[in-house]
PDB file of N, CA, C and O in Angstrom:
ATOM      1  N   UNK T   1      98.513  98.983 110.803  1.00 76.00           N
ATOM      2  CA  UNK T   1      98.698  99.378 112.176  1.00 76.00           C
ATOM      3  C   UNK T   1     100.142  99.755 112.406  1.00 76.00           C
ATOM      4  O   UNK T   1     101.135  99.237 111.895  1.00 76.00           O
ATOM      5  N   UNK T   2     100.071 100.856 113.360  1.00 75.00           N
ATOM      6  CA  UNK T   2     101.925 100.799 113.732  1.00 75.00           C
ATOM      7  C   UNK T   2     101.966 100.317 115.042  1.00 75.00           C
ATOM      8  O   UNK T   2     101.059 100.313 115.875  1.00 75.00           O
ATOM      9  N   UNK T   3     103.475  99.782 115.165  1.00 77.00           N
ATOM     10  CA  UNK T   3     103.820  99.091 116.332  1.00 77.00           C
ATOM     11  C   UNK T   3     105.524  99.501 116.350  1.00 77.00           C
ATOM     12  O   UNK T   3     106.320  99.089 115.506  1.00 77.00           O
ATOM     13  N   UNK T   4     105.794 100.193 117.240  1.00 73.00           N
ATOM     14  CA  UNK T   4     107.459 100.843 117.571  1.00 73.00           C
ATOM     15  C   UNK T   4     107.563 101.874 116.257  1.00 73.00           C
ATOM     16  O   UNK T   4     108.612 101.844 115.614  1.00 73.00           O
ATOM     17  N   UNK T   5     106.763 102.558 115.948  1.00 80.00           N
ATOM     18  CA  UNK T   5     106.696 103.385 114.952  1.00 80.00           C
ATOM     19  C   UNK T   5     106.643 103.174 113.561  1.00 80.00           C
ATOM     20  O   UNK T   5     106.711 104.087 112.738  1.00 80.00           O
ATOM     21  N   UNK T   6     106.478 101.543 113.194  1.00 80.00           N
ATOM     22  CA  UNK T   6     106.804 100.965 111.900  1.00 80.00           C
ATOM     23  C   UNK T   6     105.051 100.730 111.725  1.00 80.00           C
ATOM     24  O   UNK T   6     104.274 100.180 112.505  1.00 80.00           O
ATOM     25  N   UNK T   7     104.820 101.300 110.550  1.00 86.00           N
ATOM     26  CA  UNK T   7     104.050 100.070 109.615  1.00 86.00           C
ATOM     27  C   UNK T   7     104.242  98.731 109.952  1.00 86.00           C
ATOM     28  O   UNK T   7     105.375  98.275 110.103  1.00 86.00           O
ATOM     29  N   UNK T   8     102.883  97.831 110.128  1.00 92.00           N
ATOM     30  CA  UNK T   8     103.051  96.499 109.933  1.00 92.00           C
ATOM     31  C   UNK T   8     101.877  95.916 109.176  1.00 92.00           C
ATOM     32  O   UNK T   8     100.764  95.815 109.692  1.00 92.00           O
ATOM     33  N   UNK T   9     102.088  95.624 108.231  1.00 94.00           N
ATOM     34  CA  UNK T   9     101.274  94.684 107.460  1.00 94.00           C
ATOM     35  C   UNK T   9     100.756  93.804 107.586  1.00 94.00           C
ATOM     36  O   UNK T   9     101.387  92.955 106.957  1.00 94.00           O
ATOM     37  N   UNK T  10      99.594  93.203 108.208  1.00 94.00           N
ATOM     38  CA  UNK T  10      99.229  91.697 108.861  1.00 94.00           C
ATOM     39  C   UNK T  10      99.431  90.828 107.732  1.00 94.00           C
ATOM     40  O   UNK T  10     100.232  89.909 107.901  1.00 94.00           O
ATOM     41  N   UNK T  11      98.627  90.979 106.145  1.00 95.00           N
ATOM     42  CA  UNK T  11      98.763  90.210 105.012  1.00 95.00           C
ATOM     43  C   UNK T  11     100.151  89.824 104.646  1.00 95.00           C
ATOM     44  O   UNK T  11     100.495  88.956 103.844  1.00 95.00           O
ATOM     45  N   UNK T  12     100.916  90.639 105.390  1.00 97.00           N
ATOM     46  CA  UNK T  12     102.328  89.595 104.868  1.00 97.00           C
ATOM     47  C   UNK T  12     102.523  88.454 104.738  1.00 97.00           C
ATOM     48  O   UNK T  12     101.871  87.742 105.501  1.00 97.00           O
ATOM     49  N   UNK T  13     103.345  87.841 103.887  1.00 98.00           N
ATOM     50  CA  UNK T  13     104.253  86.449 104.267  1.00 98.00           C
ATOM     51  C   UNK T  13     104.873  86.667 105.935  1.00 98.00           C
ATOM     52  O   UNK T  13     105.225  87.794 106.283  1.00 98.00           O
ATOM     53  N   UNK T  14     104.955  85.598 106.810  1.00 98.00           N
ATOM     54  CA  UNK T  14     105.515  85.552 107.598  1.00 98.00           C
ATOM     55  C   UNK T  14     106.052  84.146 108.024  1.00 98.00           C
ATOM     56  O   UNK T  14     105.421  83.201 107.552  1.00 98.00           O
ATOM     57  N   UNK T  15     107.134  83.842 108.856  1.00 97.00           N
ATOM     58  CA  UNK T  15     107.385  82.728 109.569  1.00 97.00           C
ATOM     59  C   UNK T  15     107.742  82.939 111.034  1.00 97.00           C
ATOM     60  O   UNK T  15     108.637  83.670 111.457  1.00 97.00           O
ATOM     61  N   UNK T  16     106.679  81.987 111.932  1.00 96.00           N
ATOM     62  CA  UNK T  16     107.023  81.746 112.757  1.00 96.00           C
ATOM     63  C   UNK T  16     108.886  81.135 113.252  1.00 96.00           C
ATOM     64  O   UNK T  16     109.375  80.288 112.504  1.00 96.00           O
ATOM     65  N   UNK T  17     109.641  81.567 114.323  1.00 95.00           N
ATOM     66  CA  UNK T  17     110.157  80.403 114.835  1.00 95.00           C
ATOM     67  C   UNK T  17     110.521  80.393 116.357  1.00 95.00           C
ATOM     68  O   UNK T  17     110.958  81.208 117.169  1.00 95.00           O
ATOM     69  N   UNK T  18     110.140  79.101 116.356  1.00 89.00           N
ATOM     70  CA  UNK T  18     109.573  78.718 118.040  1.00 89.00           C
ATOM     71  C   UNK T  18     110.789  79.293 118.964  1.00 89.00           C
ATOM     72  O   UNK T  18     110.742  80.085 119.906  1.00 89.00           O
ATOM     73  N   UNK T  19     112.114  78.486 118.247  1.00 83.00           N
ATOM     74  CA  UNK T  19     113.105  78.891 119.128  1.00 83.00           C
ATOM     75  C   UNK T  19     114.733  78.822 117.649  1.00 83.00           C
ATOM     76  O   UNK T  19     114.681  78.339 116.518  1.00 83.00           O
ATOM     77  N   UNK T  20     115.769  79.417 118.260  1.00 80.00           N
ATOM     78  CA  UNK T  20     116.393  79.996 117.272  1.00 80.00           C
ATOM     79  C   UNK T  20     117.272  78.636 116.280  1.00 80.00           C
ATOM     80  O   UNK T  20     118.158  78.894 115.466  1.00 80.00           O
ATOM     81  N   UNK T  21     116.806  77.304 116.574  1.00 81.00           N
ATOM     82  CA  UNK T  21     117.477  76.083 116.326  1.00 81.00           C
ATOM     83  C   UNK T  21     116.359  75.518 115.209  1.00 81.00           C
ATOM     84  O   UNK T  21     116.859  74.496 114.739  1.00 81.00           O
ATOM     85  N   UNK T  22     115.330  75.710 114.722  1.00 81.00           N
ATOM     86  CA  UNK T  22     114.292  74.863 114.480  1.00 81.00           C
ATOM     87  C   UNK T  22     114.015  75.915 112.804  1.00 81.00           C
ATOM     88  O   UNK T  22     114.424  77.075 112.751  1.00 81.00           O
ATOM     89  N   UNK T  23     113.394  75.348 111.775  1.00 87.00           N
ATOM     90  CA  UNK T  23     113.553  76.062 110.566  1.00 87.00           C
ATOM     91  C   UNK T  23     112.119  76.874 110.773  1.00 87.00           C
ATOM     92  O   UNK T  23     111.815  77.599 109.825  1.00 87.00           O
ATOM     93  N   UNK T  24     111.606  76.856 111.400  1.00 93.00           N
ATOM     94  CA  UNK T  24     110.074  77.821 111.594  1.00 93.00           C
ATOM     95  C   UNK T  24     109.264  77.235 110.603  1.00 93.00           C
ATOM     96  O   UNK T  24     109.502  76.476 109.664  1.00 93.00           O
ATOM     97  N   UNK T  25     108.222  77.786 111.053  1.00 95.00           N
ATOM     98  CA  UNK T  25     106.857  77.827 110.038  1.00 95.00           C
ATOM     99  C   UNK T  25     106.459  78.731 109.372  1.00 95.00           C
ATOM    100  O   UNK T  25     106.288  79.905 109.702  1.00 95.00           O
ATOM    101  N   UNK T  26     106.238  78.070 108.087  1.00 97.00           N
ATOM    102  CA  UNK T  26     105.841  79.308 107.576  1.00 97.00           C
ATOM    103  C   UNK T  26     104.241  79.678 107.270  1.00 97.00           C
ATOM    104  O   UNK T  26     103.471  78.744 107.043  1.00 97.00           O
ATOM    105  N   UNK T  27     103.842  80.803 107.268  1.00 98.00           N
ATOM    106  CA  UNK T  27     101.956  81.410 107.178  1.00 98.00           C
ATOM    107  C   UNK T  27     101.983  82.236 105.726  1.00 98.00           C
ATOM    108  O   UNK T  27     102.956  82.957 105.503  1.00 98.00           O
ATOM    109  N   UNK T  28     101.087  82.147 104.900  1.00 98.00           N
ATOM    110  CA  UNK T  28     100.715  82.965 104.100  1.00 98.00           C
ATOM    111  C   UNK T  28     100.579  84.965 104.775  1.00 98.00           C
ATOM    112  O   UNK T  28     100.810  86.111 104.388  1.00 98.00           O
ATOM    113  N   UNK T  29     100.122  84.309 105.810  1.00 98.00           N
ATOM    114  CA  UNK T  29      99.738  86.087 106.853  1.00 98.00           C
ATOM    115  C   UNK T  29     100.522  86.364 107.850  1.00 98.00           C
ATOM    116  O   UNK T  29     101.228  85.398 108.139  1.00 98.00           O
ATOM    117  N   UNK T  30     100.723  87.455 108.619  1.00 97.00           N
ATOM    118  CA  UNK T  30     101.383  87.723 109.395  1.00 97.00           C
ATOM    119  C   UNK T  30     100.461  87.234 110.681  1.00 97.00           C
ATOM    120  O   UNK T  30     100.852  86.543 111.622  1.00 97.00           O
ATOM    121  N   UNK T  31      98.921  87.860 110.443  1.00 96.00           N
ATOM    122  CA  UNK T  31      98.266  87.310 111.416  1.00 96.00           C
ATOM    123  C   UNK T  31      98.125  85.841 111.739  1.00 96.00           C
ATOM    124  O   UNK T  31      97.968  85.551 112.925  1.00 96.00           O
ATOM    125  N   UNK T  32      98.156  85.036 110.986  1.00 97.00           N
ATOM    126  CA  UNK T  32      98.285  83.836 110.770  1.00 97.00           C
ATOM    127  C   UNK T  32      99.222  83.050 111.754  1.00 97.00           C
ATOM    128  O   UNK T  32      99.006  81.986 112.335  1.00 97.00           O
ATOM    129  N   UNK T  33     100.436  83.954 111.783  1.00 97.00           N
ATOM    130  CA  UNK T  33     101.584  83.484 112.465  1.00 97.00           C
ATOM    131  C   UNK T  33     101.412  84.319 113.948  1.00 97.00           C
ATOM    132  O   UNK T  33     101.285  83.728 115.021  1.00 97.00           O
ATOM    133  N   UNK T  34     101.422  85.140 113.868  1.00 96.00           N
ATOM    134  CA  UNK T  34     100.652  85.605 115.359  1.00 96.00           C
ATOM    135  C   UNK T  34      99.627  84.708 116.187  1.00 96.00           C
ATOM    136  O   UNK T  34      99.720  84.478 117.393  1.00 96.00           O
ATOM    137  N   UNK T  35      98.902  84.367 115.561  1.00 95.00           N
ATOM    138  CA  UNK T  35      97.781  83.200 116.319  1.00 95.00           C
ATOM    139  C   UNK T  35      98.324  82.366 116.826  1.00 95.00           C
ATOM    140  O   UNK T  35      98.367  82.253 118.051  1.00 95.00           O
ATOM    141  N   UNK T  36      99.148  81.182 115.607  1.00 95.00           N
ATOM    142  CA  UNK T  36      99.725  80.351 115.832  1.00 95.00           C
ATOM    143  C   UNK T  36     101.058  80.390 116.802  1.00 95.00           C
ATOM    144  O   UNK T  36     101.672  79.401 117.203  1.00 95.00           O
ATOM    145  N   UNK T  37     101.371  81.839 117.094  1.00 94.00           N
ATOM    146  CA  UNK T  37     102.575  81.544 118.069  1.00 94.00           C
ATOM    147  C   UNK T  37     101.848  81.965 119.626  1.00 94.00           C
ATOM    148  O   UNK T  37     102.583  81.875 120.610  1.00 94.00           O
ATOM    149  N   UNK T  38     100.558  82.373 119.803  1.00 93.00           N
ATOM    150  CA  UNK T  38     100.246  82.386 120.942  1.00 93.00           C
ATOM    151  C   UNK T  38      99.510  81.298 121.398  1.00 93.00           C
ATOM    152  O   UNK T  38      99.295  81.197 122.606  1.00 93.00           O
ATOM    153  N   UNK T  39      99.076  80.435 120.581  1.00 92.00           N
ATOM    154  CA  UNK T  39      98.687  79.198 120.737  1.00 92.00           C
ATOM    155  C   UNK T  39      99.400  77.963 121.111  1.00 92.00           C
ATOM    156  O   UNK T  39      98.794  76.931 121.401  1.00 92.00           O
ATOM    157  N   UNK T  40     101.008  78.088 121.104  1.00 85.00           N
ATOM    158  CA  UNK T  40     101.705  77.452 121.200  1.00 85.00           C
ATOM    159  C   UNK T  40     101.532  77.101 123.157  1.00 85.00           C
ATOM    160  O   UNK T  40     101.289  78.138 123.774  1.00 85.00           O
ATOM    161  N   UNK T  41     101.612  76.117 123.844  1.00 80.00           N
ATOM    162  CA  UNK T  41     101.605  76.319 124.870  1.00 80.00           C
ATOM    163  C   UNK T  41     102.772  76.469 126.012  1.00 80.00           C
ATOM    164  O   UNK T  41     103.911  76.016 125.898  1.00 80.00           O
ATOM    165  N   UNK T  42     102.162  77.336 127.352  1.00 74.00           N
ATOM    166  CA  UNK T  42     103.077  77.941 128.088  1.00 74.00           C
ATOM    167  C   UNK T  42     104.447  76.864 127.874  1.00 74.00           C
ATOM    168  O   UNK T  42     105.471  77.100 127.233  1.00 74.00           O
ATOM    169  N   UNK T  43     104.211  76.044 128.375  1.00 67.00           N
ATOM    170  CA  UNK T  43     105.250  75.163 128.640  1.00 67.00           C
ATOM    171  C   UNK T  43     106.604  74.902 127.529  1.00 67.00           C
ATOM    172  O   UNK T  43     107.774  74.637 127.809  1.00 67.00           O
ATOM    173  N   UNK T  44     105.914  75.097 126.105  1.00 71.00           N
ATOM    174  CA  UNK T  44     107.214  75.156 125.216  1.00 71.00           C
ATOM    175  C   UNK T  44     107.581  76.504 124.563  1.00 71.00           C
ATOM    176  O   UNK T  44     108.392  76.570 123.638  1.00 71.00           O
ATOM    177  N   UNK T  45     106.727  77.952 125.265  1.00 71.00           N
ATOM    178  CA  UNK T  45     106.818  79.482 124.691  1.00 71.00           C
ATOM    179  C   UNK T  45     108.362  79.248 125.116  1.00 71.00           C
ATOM    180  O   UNK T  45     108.635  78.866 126.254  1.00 71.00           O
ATOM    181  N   UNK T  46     109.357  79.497 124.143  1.00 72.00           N
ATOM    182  CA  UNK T  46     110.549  80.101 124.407  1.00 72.00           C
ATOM    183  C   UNK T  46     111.088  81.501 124.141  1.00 72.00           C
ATOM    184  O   UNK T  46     110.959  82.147 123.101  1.00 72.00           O
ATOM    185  N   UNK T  47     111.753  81.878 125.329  1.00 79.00           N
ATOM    186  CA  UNK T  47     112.126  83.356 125.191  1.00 79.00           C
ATOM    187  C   UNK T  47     112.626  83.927 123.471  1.00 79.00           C
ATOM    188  O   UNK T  47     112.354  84.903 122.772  1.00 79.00           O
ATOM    189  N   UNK T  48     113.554  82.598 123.314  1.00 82.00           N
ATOM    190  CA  UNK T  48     113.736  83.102 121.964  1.00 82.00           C
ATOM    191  C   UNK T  48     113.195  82.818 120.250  1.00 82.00           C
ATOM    192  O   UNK T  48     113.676  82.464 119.174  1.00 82.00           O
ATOM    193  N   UNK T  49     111.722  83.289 120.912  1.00 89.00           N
ATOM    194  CA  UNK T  49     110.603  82.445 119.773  1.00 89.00           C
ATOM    195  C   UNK T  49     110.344  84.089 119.101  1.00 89.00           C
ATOM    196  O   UNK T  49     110.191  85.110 119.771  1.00 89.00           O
ATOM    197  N   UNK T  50     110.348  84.005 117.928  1.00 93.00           N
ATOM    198  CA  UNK T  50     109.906  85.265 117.057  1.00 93.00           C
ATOM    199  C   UNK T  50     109.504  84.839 115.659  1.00 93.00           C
ATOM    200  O   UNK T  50     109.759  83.817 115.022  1.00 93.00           O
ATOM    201  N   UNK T  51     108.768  85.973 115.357  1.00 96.00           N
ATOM    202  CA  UNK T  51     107.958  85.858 113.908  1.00 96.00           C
ATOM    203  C   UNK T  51     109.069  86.590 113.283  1.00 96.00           C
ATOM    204  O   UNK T  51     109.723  87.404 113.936  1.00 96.00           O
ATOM    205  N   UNK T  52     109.404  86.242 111.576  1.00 96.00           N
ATOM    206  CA  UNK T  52     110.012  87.351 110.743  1.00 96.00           C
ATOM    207  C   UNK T  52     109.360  87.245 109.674  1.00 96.00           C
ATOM    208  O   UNK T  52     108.878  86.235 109.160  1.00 96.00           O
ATOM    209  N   UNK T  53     109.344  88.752 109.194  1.00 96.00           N
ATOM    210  CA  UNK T  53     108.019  88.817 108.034  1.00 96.00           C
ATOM    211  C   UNK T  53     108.520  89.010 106.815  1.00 96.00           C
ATOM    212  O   UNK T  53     109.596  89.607 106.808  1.00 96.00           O
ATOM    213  N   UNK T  54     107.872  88.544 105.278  1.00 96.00           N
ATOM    214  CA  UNK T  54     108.710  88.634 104.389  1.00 96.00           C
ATOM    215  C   UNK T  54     109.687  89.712 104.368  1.00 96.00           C
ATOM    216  O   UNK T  54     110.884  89.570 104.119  1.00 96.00           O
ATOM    217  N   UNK T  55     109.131  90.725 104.628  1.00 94.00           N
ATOM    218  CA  UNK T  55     110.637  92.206 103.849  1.00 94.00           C
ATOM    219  C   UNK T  55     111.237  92.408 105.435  1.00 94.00           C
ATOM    220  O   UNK T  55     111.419  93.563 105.821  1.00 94.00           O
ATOM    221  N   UNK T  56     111.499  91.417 106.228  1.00 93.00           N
ATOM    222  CA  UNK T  56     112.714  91.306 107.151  1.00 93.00           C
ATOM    223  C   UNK T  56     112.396  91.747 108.492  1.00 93.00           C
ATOM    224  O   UNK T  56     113.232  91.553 109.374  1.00 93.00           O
ATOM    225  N   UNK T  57     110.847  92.547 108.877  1.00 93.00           N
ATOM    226  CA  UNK T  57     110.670  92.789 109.751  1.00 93.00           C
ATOM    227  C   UNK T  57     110.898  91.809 111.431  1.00 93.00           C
ATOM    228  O   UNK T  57     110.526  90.648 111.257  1.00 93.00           O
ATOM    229  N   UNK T  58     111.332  92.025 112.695  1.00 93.00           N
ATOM    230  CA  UNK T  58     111.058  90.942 113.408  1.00 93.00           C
ATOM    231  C   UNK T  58     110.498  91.155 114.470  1.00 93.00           C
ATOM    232  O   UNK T  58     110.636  92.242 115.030  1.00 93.00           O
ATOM    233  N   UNK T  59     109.679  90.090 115.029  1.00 93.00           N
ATOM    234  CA  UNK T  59     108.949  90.679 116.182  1.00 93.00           C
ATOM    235  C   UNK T  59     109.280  89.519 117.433  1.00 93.00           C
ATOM    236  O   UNK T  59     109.137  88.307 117.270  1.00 93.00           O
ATOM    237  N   UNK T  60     109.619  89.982 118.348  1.00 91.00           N
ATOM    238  CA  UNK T  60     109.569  88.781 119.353  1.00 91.00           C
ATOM    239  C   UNK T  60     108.510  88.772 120.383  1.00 91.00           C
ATOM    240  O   UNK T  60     107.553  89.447 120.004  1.00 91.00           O
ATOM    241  N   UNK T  61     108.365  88.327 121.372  1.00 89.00           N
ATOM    242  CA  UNK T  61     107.516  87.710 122.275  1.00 89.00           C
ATOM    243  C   UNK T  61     106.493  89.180 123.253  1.00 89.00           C
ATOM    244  O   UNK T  61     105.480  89.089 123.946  1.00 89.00           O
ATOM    245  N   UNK T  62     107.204  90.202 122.938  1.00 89.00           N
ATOM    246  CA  UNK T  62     106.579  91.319 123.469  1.00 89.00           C
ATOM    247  C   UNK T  62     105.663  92.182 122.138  1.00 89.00           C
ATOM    248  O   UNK T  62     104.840  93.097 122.095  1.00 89.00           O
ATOM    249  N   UNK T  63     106.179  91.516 121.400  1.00 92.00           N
ATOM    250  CA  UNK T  63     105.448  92.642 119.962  1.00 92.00           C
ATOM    251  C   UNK T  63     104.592  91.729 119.180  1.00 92.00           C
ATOM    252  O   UNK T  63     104.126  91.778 118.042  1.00 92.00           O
ATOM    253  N   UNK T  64     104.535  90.914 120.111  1.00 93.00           N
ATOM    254  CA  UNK T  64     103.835  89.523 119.210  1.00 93.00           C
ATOM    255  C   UNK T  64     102.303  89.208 120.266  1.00 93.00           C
ATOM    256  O   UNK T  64     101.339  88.486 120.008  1.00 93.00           O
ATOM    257  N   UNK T  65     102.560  90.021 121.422  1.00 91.00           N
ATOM    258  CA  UNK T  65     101.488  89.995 122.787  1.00 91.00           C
ATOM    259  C   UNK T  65     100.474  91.344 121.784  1.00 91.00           C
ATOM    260  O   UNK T  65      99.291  91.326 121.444  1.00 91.00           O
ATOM    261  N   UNK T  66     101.316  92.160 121.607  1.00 92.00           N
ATOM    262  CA  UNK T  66     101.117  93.506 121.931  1.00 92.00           C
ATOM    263  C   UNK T  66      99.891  93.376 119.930  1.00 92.00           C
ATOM    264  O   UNK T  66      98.758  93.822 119.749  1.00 92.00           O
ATOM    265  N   UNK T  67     100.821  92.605 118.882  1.00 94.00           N
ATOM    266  CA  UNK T  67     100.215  92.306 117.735  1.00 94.00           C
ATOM    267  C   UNK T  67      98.940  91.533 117.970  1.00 94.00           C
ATOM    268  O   UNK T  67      97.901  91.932 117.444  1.00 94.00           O
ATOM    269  N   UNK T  68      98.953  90.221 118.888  1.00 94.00           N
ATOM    270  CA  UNK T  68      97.488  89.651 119.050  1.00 94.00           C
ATOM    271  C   UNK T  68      96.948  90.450 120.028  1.00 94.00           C
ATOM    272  O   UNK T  68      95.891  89.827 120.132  1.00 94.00           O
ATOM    273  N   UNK T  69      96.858  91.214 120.713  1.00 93.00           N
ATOM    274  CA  UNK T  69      96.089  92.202 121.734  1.00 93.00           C
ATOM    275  C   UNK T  69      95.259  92.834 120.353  1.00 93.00           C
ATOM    276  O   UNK T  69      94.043  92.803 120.545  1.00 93.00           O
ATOM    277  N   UNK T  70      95.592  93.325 119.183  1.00 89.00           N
ATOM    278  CA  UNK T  70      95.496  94.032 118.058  1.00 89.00           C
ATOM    279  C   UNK T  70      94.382  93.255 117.435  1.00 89.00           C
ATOM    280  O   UNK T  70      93.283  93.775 117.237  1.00 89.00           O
ATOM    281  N   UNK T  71      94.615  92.186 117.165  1.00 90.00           N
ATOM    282  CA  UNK T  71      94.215  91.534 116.114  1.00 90.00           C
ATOM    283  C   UNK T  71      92.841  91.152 117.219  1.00 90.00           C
ATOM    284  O   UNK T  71      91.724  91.365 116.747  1.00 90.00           O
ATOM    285  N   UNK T  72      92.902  90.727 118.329  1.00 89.00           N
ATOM    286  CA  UNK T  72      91.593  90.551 118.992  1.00 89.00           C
ATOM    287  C   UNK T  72      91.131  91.626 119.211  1.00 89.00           C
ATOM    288  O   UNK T  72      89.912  91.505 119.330  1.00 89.00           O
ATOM    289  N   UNK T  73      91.372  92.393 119.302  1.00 86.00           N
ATOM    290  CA  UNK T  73      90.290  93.776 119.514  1.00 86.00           C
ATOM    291  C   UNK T  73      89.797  93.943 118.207  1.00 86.00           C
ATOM    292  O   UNK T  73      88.579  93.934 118.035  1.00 86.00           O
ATOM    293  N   UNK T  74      90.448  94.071 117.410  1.00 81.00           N
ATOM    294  CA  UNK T  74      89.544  94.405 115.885  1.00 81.00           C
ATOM    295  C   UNK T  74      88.473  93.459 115.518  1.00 81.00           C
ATOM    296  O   UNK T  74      87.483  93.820 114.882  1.00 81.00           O
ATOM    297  N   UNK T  75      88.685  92.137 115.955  1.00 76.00           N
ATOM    298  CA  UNK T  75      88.060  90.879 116.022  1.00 76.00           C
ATOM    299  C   UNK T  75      86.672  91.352 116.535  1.00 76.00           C
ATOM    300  O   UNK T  75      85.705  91.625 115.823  1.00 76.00           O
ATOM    301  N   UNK T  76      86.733  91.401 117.839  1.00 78.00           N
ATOM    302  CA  UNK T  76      85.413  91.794 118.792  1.00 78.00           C
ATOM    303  C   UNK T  76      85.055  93.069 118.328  1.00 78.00           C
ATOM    304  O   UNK T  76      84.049  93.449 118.926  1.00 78.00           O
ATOM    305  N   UNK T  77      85.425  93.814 117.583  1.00 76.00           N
ATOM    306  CA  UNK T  77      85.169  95.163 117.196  1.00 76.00           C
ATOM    307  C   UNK T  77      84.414  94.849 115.855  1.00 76.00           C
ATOM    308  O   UNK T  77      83.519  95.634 115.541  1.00 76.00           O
ATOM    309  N   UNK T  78      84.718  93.639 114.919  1.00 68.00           N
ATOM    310  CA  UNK T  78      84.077  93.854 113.874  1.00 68.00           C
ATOM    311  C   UNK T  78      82.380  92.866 113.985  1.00 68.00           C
ATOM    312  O   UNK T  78      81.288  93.056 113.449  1.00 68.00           O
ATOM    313  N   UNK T  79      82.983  91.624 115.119  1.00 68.00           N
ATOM    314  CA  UNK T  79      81.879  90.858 115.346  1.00 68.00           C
ATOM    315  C   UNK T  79      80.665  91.471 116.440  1.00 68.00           C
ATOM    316  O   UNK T  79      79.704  90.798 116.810  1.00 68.00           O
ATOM    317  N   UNK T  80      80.902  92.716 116.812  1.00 63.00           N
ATOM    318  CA  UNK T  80      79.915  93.044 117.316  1.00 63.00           C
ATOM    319  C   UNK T  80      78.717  94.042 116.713  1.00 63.00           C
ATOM    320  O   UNK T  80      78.918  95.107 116.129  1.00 63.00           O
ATOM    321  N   UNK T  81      77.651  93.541 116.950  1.00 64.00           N
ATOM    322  CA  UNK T  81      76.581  94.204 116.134  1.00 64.00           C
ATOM    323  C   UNK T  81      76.788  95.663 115.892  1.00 64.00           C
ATOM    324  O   UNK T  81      77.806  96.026 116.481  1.00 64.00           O
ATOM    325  N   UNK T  82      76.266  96.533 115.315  1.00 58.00           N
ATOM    326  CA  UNK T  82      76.235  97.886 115.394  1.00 58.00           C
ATOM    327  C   UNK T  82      74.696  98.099 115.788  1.00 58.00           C
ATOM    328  O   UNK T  82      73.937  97.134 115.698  1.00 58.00           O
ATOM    329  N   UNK T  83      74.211  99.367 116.232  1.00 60.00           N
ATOM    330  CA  UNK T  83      73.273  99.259 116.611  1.00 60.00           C
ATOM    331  C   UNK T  83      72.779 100.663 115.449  1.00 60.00           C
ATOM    332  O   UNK T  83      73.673 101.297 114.888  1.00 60.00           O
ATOM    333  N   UNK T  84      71.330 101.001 115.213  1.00 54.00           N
ATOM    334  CA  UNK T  84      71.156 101.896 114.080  1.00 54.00           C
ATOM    335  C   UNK T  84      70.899 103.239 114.908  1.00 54.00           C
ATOM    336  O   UNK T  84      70.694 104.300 114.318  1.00 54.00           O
TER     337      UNK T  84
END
């Protein structure tokens, strides 16, 4: 998928981090870490929470809405029946 004109790879390595003090988490997937950072709840989302993906890419809190908006539509797109 592109997002700000880049290629993004969901299968990447990625790490979450919540906020810019804390060593992040790390996901085998990019999607992986996308889930897990919208799951985090309102109350501890910090402005300065971003994913960085193995080859250096970074995404923060607007490209990370805009990545799970992505990843759920393909979701409901693949779990829905087809009809013949």
């Amino acid at each position: 998928m592109l997002i700000n004109g880049k290629q993004v790879d969901l299968n990447e390595p990625a790490t979450f981090y919540e906020n810019r003090f804390n060593h992040g988490t790390f996901f085998p997937y990019l999607s992986q870490a996308i889930r897990h950072a919208v799951a985090v709840p309102s109350a501890r989302q910090q402005q300065a929470a971003s994913i960085v993906t193995q080859s250096g890419e970074q995404f923060g809190w607007a490209e990370i809405s805009l990545l799970h908006d992505h990843l759920r539509h393909a979701q409901a797109e693949h779990s829905t029946p087809r009809r013949a």
